[in-house]
Amino acid sequence: MKSTKSIIPLTDVVLIGAGVMSATLGTMLKILEPGFKIEIFERLGEVGAESSVAMNNAGTGHSGFCELNYTPQQTDGSVEIKKALKIAEQFEVSKQFWSFLVESKLIQGPGEFIRKVPHMSFVWGANNVNFLKARYNALSKHHFFSEMQYSEDHTILQQWIPLIMNGSGKHDQVAATRMDLGTDINFGALTNSLIKYLTSQKEVKLSLNTEVIKIERLDANWLITIKNIRTGAKRSVLSKFVFIGAGGGSLPLLQKSGIPESKGFGGFPVSGEWLVCNNPEVIAQHTVKVYGKAEIGSPPMSVPHLDSRLIDGQRQLLFGPYAGFSTKFLKKGSFMDLFKSIKWSNIYPLIRVGLDNIPLTKYLIDQVRQSPDDRLAALKKYYPEAKLSDWKREVAGQRVQVIKKHPEHGGVLEFGTEVVVSHDGSIAALLGASPGASTSVSIMLELIERCFGAQVQSDEWQTKLRHMIQSYGKNLDQDAELASHIRTYTTIMLGIG
Ligand SMILES: Cc1cc2nc3c(=O)[nH]c(=O)nc-3n(C[C@H](O)[C@H](O)[C@H](O)COP(=O)(O)OP(=O)(O)OC[C@H]3O[C@@H](n4cnc5c(N)ncnc54)[C@H](O)[C@@H]3O)c2cc1C
């Protein structure tokens, strides 16, 4: 711990990285405590340009409607829906916060970042059809999913998903579910809106092209050393609270902080690619998001989906993601990222995870080695008449999956997110990438409760939290009436009816 005193500017909050997570946290904190001085440091020349930018993620408003990996089938054939319920509730929380911002005119019109796109799941083969039916039966009993539709009827499916049904006569048995309440979200546009609001407030400063290179304790505060990437100039700021919201770059920064809570964490990078359609006639025929079943042995985030998207005002059609392996932690990062993250404290969990996940590593390497024809074959399972000339490859964002110490296995690979907080709540980091930006509001609420516990208990913050999120402190999954009231409100405010 350093203890030299010098005249270094003191701020209340430092946000490292200007992605959707920092933007959400900064916005919430500024509303809760308008007097907070906030500094945001971003290594790139623009905000929301890493994982949050539209083309780097799938833009799905994850709500448990279509993601089959959230509802695993049990050995007795029943379907476990706990995870789908949790994510559905978290997305309702996100929609409430965004609705509050729109209603209060703190951010631009919702059409800039969210639009209604039905969410569908599509499967073929008797076993998968049985699974989808069991999933539908389990989910549709709950008020979150009561509007879900199920069909095995080719005529109905032809209307819902003509691209998929045309030429798919080879499958005897097909089935799909459909939730009209699904959404497509441009998280890059949302991030830009949030940062625009933040920087219009007093005492909020955004520094672009500015990389955080060191984080050290200085008495009760944190000394942050930053480097201007263009000029090489370095400077420091002191902060009472630091959020490491650097996406894939969070793990190395957390390790630099030296907090005991950071020990034992490692990262497993998984890259992704899309096939992007360039034929307007084909794009116009697909107006939904269709999620399929992950191949056996593939990681959960590589569930194939054929998605209608709106990116920069243009209707788009994307298929993927094709998983891959790269040692980078950020798309715009360095190939040395993985190697530099290996420390004495995480080497054992890393080795254990490596040994326990050889099939996954093999799967990722096979994905990287896929030829254009292999990619087309994967697409043709969902769009049988696809032509390679209508599609081009685009690199998606990089995800760094969390590796954690485990008492029995030595180390485990996690596919969710992990909020790591120091014992005094003065520094926090977000690791992992799933379910991601859709649940950013709930994740940041959890972080605020853990780091600003005393203020959260105050009447002032409680009132503001209930104003921002009407269901704050309540369980929407237990209260059908409140859930319905809130859905009506957010559907109107966000224009997704
Ligand atoms: C292929 C793919 C598909 C996805 N699909 C979905 C989806 O459909 N729905 C969904 O909800 N989520 C999805 N996600 C996840 C979602 O994209 C992420 O959860 C979300 O964007 C993470 O936001 P973030 O702010 O944590 O990270 P980022 O948006 O990556 O922001 C972190 C920022 O920190 C900056 N930074 C890094 N290091 C430093 C440093 N040292 N100093 C200063 N700045 C730094 C980076 O430049 C970056 O701008 C997907 C992700 C991927 C990769």
XYZ file of C-alpha atoms and ligand atoms in Angstrom:
550
model
C 0.000 0.000 0.000
C 1.404 3.424 -1.064
C 1.163 6.330 1.357
C 2.918 9.250 -0.331
C 0.820 12.400 -0.270
C 0.925 14.694 -3.276
C -1.469 17.056 -4.995
C -3.389 14.613 -7.102
C -7.014 15.442 -7.986
C -9.524 13.456 -5.903
C -12.702 12.196 -7.493
C -15.619 10.174 -6.090
C -15.945 7.596 -8.850
C -13.631 6.328 -11.592
C -15.197 4.207 -14.315
C -12.667 2.238 -16.340
C -14.006 1.611 -19.832
C -16.915 3.278 -21.607
C -18.994 0.219 -22.474
C -22.627 -0.418 -21.553
C -21.733 -1.541 -18.003
C -19.809 1.594 -16.974
C -22.368 3.769 -18.750
C -25.218 2.101 -16.807
C -23.437 2.307 -13.464
C -22.366 5.932 -14.018
C -25.902 6.954 -14.970
C -27.429 5.268 -11.919
C -24.869 6.739 -9.527
C -25.227 10.259 -10.960
C -28.997 10.101 -10.505
C -28.665 8.695 -6.996
C -26.002 11.217 -5.948
C -25.959 14.219 -8.311
C -22.978 15.706 -6.436
C -20.670 12.777 -7.351
C -17.539 13.686 -9.317
C -17.128 10.992 -11.981
C -14.160 10.361 -14.311
C -14.496 7.884 -17.197
C -11.404 6.531 -18.935
C -11.683 4.779 -22.303
C -8.695 3.442 -24.252
C -10.464 3.683 -27.632
C -11.291 6.886 -29.493
C -15.065 6.416 -29.047
C -17.470 5.018 -26.485
C -19.245 1.654 -26.663
C -16.897 0.454 -29.406
C -15.716 -2.906 -27.978
C -18.200 -5.647 -27.012
C -21.102 -3.196 -26.719
C -21.040 -2.033 -30.356
C -23.898 -3.570 -32.363
C -21.886 -5.777 -34.723
C -19.770 -7.217 -31.884
C -22.732 -8.806 -30.086
C -26.037 -10.411 -31.096
C -28.217 -7.578 -29.825
C -30.699 -9.992 -28.297
C -32.665 -8.635 -25.367
C -32.104 -11.871 -23.418
C -35.370 -12.687 -21.651
C -35.370 -16.487 -21.619
C -37.890 -16.557 -24.474
C -35.785 -18.339 -27.084
C -32.463 -19.409 -25.509
C -32.727 -23.193 -25.180
C -29.526 -23.364 -23.105
C -31.311 -21.515 -20.248
C -33.777 -24.387 -19.868
C -31.854 -27.682 -19.587
C -33.703 -30.965 -19.893
C -33.518 -33.167 -16.804
C -32.903 -36.928 -16.900
C -36.645 -37.544 -16.311
C -37.492 -35.507 -19.444
C -38.764 -32.462 -17.509
C -37.338 -29.015 -18.196
C -35.704 -26.805 -15.553
C -36.866 -23.210 -16.028
C -35.189 -21.441 -13.044
C -32.526 -19.719 -15.138
C -35.034 -18.555 -17.770
C -37.185 -17.032 -14.993
C -34.208 -15.225 -13.466
C -33.102 -13.751 -16.780
C -36.668 -12.805 -17.728
C -36.977 -10.895 -14.439
C -33.584 -9.201 -14.933
C -34.620 -8.056 -18.391
C -37.859 -6.610 -16.972
C -35.626 -4.613 -14.591
C -33.477 -3.332 -17.491
C -36.586 -2.287 -19.438
C -37.891 -0.373 -16.409
C -34.669 1.617 -16.043
C -34.541 2.426 -19.762
C -38.247 3.416 -19.646
C -37.557 5.729 -16.708
C -34.694 7.369 -18.657
C -36.890 7.805 -21.737
C -39.847 9.140 -19.739
C -37.577 11.573 -17.872
C -36.088 12.618 -21.240
C -32.574 11.814 -20.009
C -31.834 9.755 -23.127
C -32.940 9.909 -26.744
C -35.991 8.176 -28.225
C -36.112 4.417 -27.583
C -36.312 3.636 -31.302
C -32.610 4.510 -31.479
C -31.636 1.485 -29.390
C -34.526 -0.980 -28.940
C -37.150 -2.468 -31.240
C -39.656 -5.257 -31.124
C -38.435 -8.435 -32.830
C -40.244 -11.706 -31.999
C -38.042 -14.332 -30.343
C -38.390 -17.888 -31.632
C -36.812 -21.274 -30.908
C -36.713 -23.758 -33.779
C -35.820 -27.466 -33.639
C -36.078 -30.573 -35.741
C -36.084 -34.321 -34.977
C -38.357 -36.208 -32.563
C -36.198 -35.784 -29.431
C -35.731 -32.064 -29.911
C -39.426 -31.574 -30.686
C -40.318 -33.417 -27.468
C -37.890 -31.201 -25.560
C -39.321 -27.995 -27.044
C -42.843 -29.094 -26.239
C -41.877 -29.910 -22.621
C -40.137 -26.515 -22.414
C -43.202 -24.746 -23.763
C -45.482 -26.604 -21.324
C -43.262 -25.655 -18.389
C -42.696 -22.005 -19.393
C -46.157 -21.060 -20.638
C -47.663 -21.758 -17.192
C -45.687 -18.813 -15.819
C -46.978 -15.268 -16.351
C -43.625 -14.156 -17.881
C -44.169 -16.585 -20.752
C -47.962 -16.916 -20.911
C -48.026 -15.319 -24.379
C -45.680 -17.938 -25.811
C -47.007 -19.752 -28.882
C -46.021 -23.291 -29.931
C -46.478 -24.952 -33.276
C -45.486 -28.067 -35.199
C -47.781 -27.090 -38.065
C -45.785 -26.539 -41.279
C -48.336 -24.018 -42.576
C -48.006 -21.825 -39.492
C -44.224 -22.202 -39.409
C -44.098 -21.255 -43.087
C -45.750 -17.943 -42.153
C -43.501 -17.345 -39.143
C -40.158 -18.321 -40.715
C -40.367 -18.665 -44.512
C -36.590 -18.654 -45.050
C -36.153 -21.578 -42.686
C -39.147 -23.575 -43.909
C -38.497 -23.153 -47.657
C -36.649 -26.260 -48.722
C -36.544 -27.805 -45.234
C -38.787 -30.678 -46.360
C -36.018 -33.051 -45.341
C -37.095 -32.674 -41.705
C -40.224 -34.763 -40.956
C -40.738 -33.269 -37.573
C -40.129 -29.607 -36.786
C -41.401 -27.339 -34.021
C -41.054 -23.739 -32.939
C -42.067 -21.408 -30.146
C -42.683 -17.709 -30.616
C -42.805 -14.769 -28.203
C -43.900 -11.572 -29.901
C -42.589 -9.520 -26.980
C -38.937 -10.208 -27.947
C -36.515 -7.365 -28.634
C -33.439 -6.478 -30.651
C -31.145 -3.979 -28.945
C -28.337 -1.818 -30.235
C -26.235 -1.756 -27.081
C -23.685 0.551 -28.734
C -26.394 3.168 -29.353
C -27.664 2.727 -25.790
C -24.140 3.204 -24.423
C -23.700 6.377 -26.475
C -27.017 7.755 -25.154
C -26.102 7.023 -21.547
C -22.632 8.555 -21.874
C -24.129 11.593 -23.626
C -26.453 12.106 -20.656
C -23.585 11.593 -18.202
C -21.192 14.007 -19.865
C -23.910 16.667 -20.003
C -23.913 16.622 -16.192
C -21.690 18.731 -13.933
C -18.519 17.103 -12.593
C -18.477 14.235 -15.113
C -15.407 13.949 -17.310
C -14.822 11.490 -20.144
C -11.256 10.933 -21.413
C -11.004 8.980 -24.672
C -7.780 7.399 -26.009
C -6.857 7.046 -22.366
C -5.734 3.710 -20.992
C -5.622 2.832 -17.322
C -2.240 1.236 -16.751
C -1.957 1.021 -12.964
C -4.297 0.758 -9.973
C -2.791 1.123 -6.492
C -4.088 1.668 -2.974
C -3.212 5.089 -1.579
C -4.472 5.230 2.001
C -8.276 4.928 1.834
C -8.407 5.807 -1.886
C -7.253 4.352 -5.190
C -4.465 5.880 -7.258
C -5.207 5.375 -10.940
C -2.417 5.937 -13.455
C -3.554 6.644 -16.990
C -1.747 7.018 -20.276
C -2.841 9.038 -23.267
C -2.465 6.504 -26.078
C -1.815 9.211 -28.690
C 0.767 11.340 -26.839
C 2.123 8.803 -24.346
C 1.597 11.370 -21.557
C 0.835 9.881 -18.150
C -1.112 11.327 -15.237
C -2.800 10.125 -12.086
C -6.105 10.612 -10.305
C -7.207 9.564 -6.861
C -10.640 8.065 -6.429
C -12.772 6.970 -3.514
C -14.440 4.284 -5.655
C -13.325 2.471 -8.803
C -15.364 0.332 -11.191
C -13.327 -1.861 -13.515
C -15.796 -2.059 -16.382
C -13.174 -2.813 -18.996
C -14.977 -5.833 -20.513
C -12.339 -8.380 -21.531
C -9.720 -5.969 -20.127
C -11.151 -6.221 -16.593
C -9.227 -9.303 -15.445
C -5.700 -7.820 -15.950
C -6.774 -4.579 -14.217
C -8.339 -6.480 -11.320
C -5.084 -8.399 -10.947
C -3.185 -5.063 -10.908
C -5.333 -3.822 -8.001
C -3.797 -6.592 -5.874
C -6.964 -7.071 -3.786
C -7.104 -10.514 -2.162
C -10.540 -11.083 -3.743
C -8.862 -11.054 -7.202
C -6.726 -14.105 -6.456
C -7.476 -17.322 -8.300
C -9.458 -15.767 -11.154
C -8.390 -16.474 -14.716
C -9.854 -15.881 -18.151
C -10.657 -18.144 -21.124
C -11.126 -16.100 -24.298
C -13.680 -17.202 -26.886
C -13.934 -15.281 -30.117
C -16.846 -15.222 -32.512
C -17.783 -14.560 -36.120
C -21.017 -13.850 -37.994
C -22.179 -14.444 -41.508
C -23.858 -11.192 -42.548
C -26.347 -11.218 -45.419
C -25.866 -8.664 -48.187
C -28.945 -9.535 -50.265
C -31.846 -7.126 -49.460
C -34.442 -9.590 -50.818
C -33.304 -12.273 -48.395
C -33.034 -9.810 -45.485
C -36.635 -8.685 -46.058
C -37.954 -12.245 -45.677
C -36.776 -12.788 -42.105
C -38.236 -10.555 -39.396
C -37.590 -12.560 -36.223
C -34.740 -13.916 -34.113
C -34.555 -17.702 -34.321
C -32.432 -19.594 -31.805
C -31.612 -23.273 -32.326
C -30.009 -25.954 -30.180
C -26.281 -25.902 -29.502
C -24.318 -28.747 -31.016
C -23.163 -31.417 -28.572
C -19.823 -30.349 -27.032
C -20.176 -26.706 -28.021
C -20.082 -23.915 -25.404
C -23.462 -22.369 -24.484
C -22.694 -19.015 -26.117
C -22.281 -20.637 -29.528
C -25.982 -21.517 -29.890
C -26.664 -20.811 -33.578
C -29.227 -18.131 -34.388
C -30.580 -16.402 -37.457
C -31.409 -12.846 -36.487
C -33.182 -9.872 -37.940
C -31.292 -6.801 -36.671
C -31.455 -3.050 -37.064
C -27.952 -1.635 -37.140
C -27.316 2.045 -37.864
C -30.838 2.406 -39.275
C -30.385 -0.564 -41.671
C -32.288 -3.872 -41.538
C -29.677 -6.647 -41.351
C -29.664 -10.439 -41.243
C -26.956 -12.185 -39.247
C -26.197 -15.851 -38.663
C -23.842 -17.244 -36.042
C -21.926 -16.923 -33.911
C -19.243 -19.299 -35.117
C -17.035 -19.750 -32.061
C -13.284 -19.496 -32.276
C -10.185 -19.275 -30.174
C -7.884 -16.284 -29.870
C -5.549 -15.362 -27.025
C -6.813 -11.740 -27.109
C -9.019 -10.498 -24.243
C -10.362 -7.574 -26.301
C -11.138 -7.546 -30.023
C -8.874 -4.503 -30.202
C -6.453 -6.060 -27.711
C -3.127 -7.942 -27.827
C -2.376 -11.611 -28.566
C -0.312 -11.556 -25.341
C -3.403 -10.878 -23.164
C -3.993 -14.506 -22.143
C -0.333 -15.196 -21.360
C 0.054 -11.977 -19.338
C -2.974 -12.934 -17.216
C -1.280 -16.114 -15.958
C -0.142 -15.600 -12.327
C 1.014 -17.911 -9.546
C -2.377 -17.448 -7.883
C -4.396 -18.688 -10.893
C -2.046 -21.132 -12.593
C -3.560 -24.216 -10.876
C -7.217 -23.331 -11.689
C -6.104 -22.571 -15.291
C -4.349 -25.930 -15.668
C -7.311 -27.796 -14.155
C -9.772 -26.044 -16.469
C -7.481 -26.749 -19.438
C -7.389 -30.464 -18.575
C -11.128 -30.701 -17.829
C -12.147 -28.891 -21.017
C -10.084 -30.554 -23.749
C -13.258 -31.289 -25.830
C -14.175 -27.577 -25.654
C -10.706 -26.469 -26.788
C -10.861 -29.040 -29.612
C -14.325 -27.768 -30.587
C -13.067 -24.161 -30.723
C -10.020 -25.092 -32.791
C -12.256 -27.062 -35.214
C -14.488 -23.980 -35.513
C -11.472 -21.791 -36.381
C -10.430 -24.260 -39.092
C -13.867 -24.226 -40.762
C -13.837 -23.584 -44.509
C -16.410 -21.268 -46.178
C -18.305 -24.414 -47.261
C -18.391 -25.698 -43.675
C -19.847 -22.342 -42.583
C -22.402 -22.474 -45.363
C -23.375 -26.005 -44.298
C -24.048 -24.729 -40.750
C -26.155 -21.856 -42.144
C -28.071 -24.216 -44.436
C -29.401 -26.104 -41.403
C -31.416 -22.939 -40.715
C -31.753 -21.503 -44.209
C -31.604 -24.442 -46.650
C -31.550 -22.277 -49.804
C -28.665 -20.038 -48.638
C -26.058 -19.054 -51.254
C -22.513 -18.255 -50.156
C -22.386 -15.211 -52.458
C -25.153 -13.533 -50.368
C -23.100 -13.639 -47.172
C -19.874 -12.115 -45.867
C -17.848 -12.893 -42.737
C -17.629 -10.375 -39.884
C -15.630 -10.745 -36.705
C -17.790 -10.441 -33.570
C -16.639 -9.353 -30.119
C -14.362 -11.244 -27.806
C -15.713 -12.882 -24.650
C -13.530 -13.763 -21.702
C -15.158 -16.563 -19.745
C -14.388 -16.640 -16.038
C -12.100 -19.308 -14.568
C -12.515 -19.660 -10.803
C -10.849 -21.626 -8.038
C -12.937 -24.617 -7.003
C -12.497 -26.572 -3.746
C -12.888 -30.007 -5.400
C -11.959 -29.553 -9.076
C -9.169 -26.998 -8.505
C -10.683 -24.714 -11.117
C -13.951 -24.343 -13.044
C -14.956 -22.546 -16.214
C -18.024 -20.358 -15.758
C -20.257 -19.034 -18.519
C -21.967 -16.296 -16.485
C -20.810 -13.002 -15.040
C -19.019 -12.437 -11.748
C -18.953 -9.190 -9.782
C -15.747 -9.082 -7.712
C -15.781 -6.540 -4.878
C -13.062 -5.629 -2.349
C -13.921 -6.190 1.341
C -14.501 -2.440 1.884
C -16.523 -1.995 -1.326
C -14.109 0.644 -2.674
C -13.294 -1.233 -5.881
C -15.352 -3.614 -8.002
C -14.851 -5.425 -11.290
C -17.151 -7.225 -13.659
C -15.810 -10.435 -15.174
C -17.493 -12.642 -17.786
C -19.928 -11.758 -20.533
C -23.153 -13.692 -20.290
C -26.113 -13.064 -20.404
C -24.469 -9.712 -20.747
C -25.706 -6.305 -21.652
C -29.402 -7.269 -21.379
C -28.984 -7.742 -17.644
C -26.647 -4.748 -17.146
C -29.132 -2.920 -14.890
C -29.559 -5.818 -12.430
C -25.815 -6.463 -12.371
C -25.077 -2.805 -11.626
C -27.822 -2.713 -8.961
C -26.164 -5.661 -7.234
C -22.834 -3.843 -7.436
C -24.315 -0.627 -5.988
C -25.859 -2.562 -3.090
C -22.523 -4.211 -2.320
C -20.350 -1.093 -2.687
C -22.659 1.695 -1.478
C -24.580 -0.316 1.143
C -25.018 2.526 3.664
C -26.317 5.022 1.078
C -28.629 2.392 -0.425
C -30.360 2.105 2.977
C -31.005 5.877 3.113
C -34.541 7.139 2.420
C -33.227 9.331 -0.390
C -31.591 6.510 -2.346
C -34.478 4.104 -1.634
C -36.971 6.613 -3.060
C -34.824 7.227 -6.129
C -34.238 3.521 -6.706
C -38.022 2.885 -6.636
C -38.510 5.778 -9.019
C -35.920 4.398 -11.469
C -37.084 0.777 -11.135
C -40.684 0.437 -9.984
C -40.277 -3.208 -8.996
C -37.130 -2.485 -6.915
C -37.211 -4.724 -3.805
C -40.062 -6.844 -5.204
C -40.153 -10.170 -7.065
C -41.884 -9.856 -10.407
C -41.804 -13.599 -10.920
C -44.042 -14.005 -7.845
C -46.417 -11.126 -8.626
C -48.314 -11.583 -11.887
C -50.365 -8.411 -11.479
C -47.371 -6.142 -10.884
C -45.446 -7.848 -13.699
C -48.310 -7.236 -16.109
C -48.664 -3.593 -15.027
C -44.928 -3.026 -15.490
C -44.813 -4.787 -18.855
C -47.587 -2.565 -20.109
C -45.688 0.537 -18.932
C -42.309 -0.496 -20.442
C -43.912 -1.691 -23.684
C -45.483 1.740 -24.162
C -42.441 3.749 -23.033
C -40.020 1.776 -25.206
C -42.366 1.566 -28.180
C -42.138 -2.227 -28.406
C -45.863 -3.051 -28.450
C -20.341 -12.542 -29.832
C -21.080 -11.880 -28.698
C -22.467 -11.887 -28.688
C -23.153 -11.281 -27.622
N -24.505 -11.234 -27.675
C -25.205 -10.605 -26.698
C -26.607 -10.488 -26.796
O -27.221 -10.936 -27.750
N -27.263 -9.874 -25.789
C -26.605 -9.372 -24.699
O -27.261 -8.849 -23.804
N -25.249 -9.449 -24.607
C -24.537 -10.041 -25.578
N -23.171 -10.121 -25.507
C -22.493 -9.622 -24.316
C -22.365 -8.099 -24.342
O -21.831 -7.677 -25.563
C -21.471 -7.684 -23.184
O -21.967 -8.229 -21.970
C -21.401 -6.196 -22.981
O -21.213 -5.494 -24.181
C -20.255 -5.916 -22.029
O -20.188 -4.551 -21.796
P -18.943 -3.973 -21.023
O -19.230 -2.548 -20.768
O -18.649 -4.829 -19.825
O -17.718 -4.224 -21.999
P -17.239 -3.405 -23.374
O -18.423 -2.973 -24.111
O -16.269 -4.291 -23.985
O -16.603 -2.146 -22.724
C -15.372 -2.188 -22.036
C -14.585 -0.968 -22.448
O -13.393 -0.896 -21.654
C -12.351 -0.402 -22.478
N -11.079 -0.762 -21.838
C -10.517 -1.988 -21.752
N -9.353 -1.912 -21.068
C -9.190 -0.613 -20.718
C -8.180 0.104 -20.008
N -7.110 -0.515 -19.501
N -8.319 1.450 -19.855
C -9.407 2.113 -20.366
N -10.374 1.484 -21.048
C -10.279 0.134 -21.213
C -12.602 -1.074 -23.808
O -11.984 -0.374 -24.863
C -14.124 -1.029 -23.903
O -14.609 0.099 -24.581
C -22.450 -10.688 -26.550
C -21.050 -10.671 -26.572
C -20.368 -11.239 -27.634
C -18.885 -11.160 -27.671
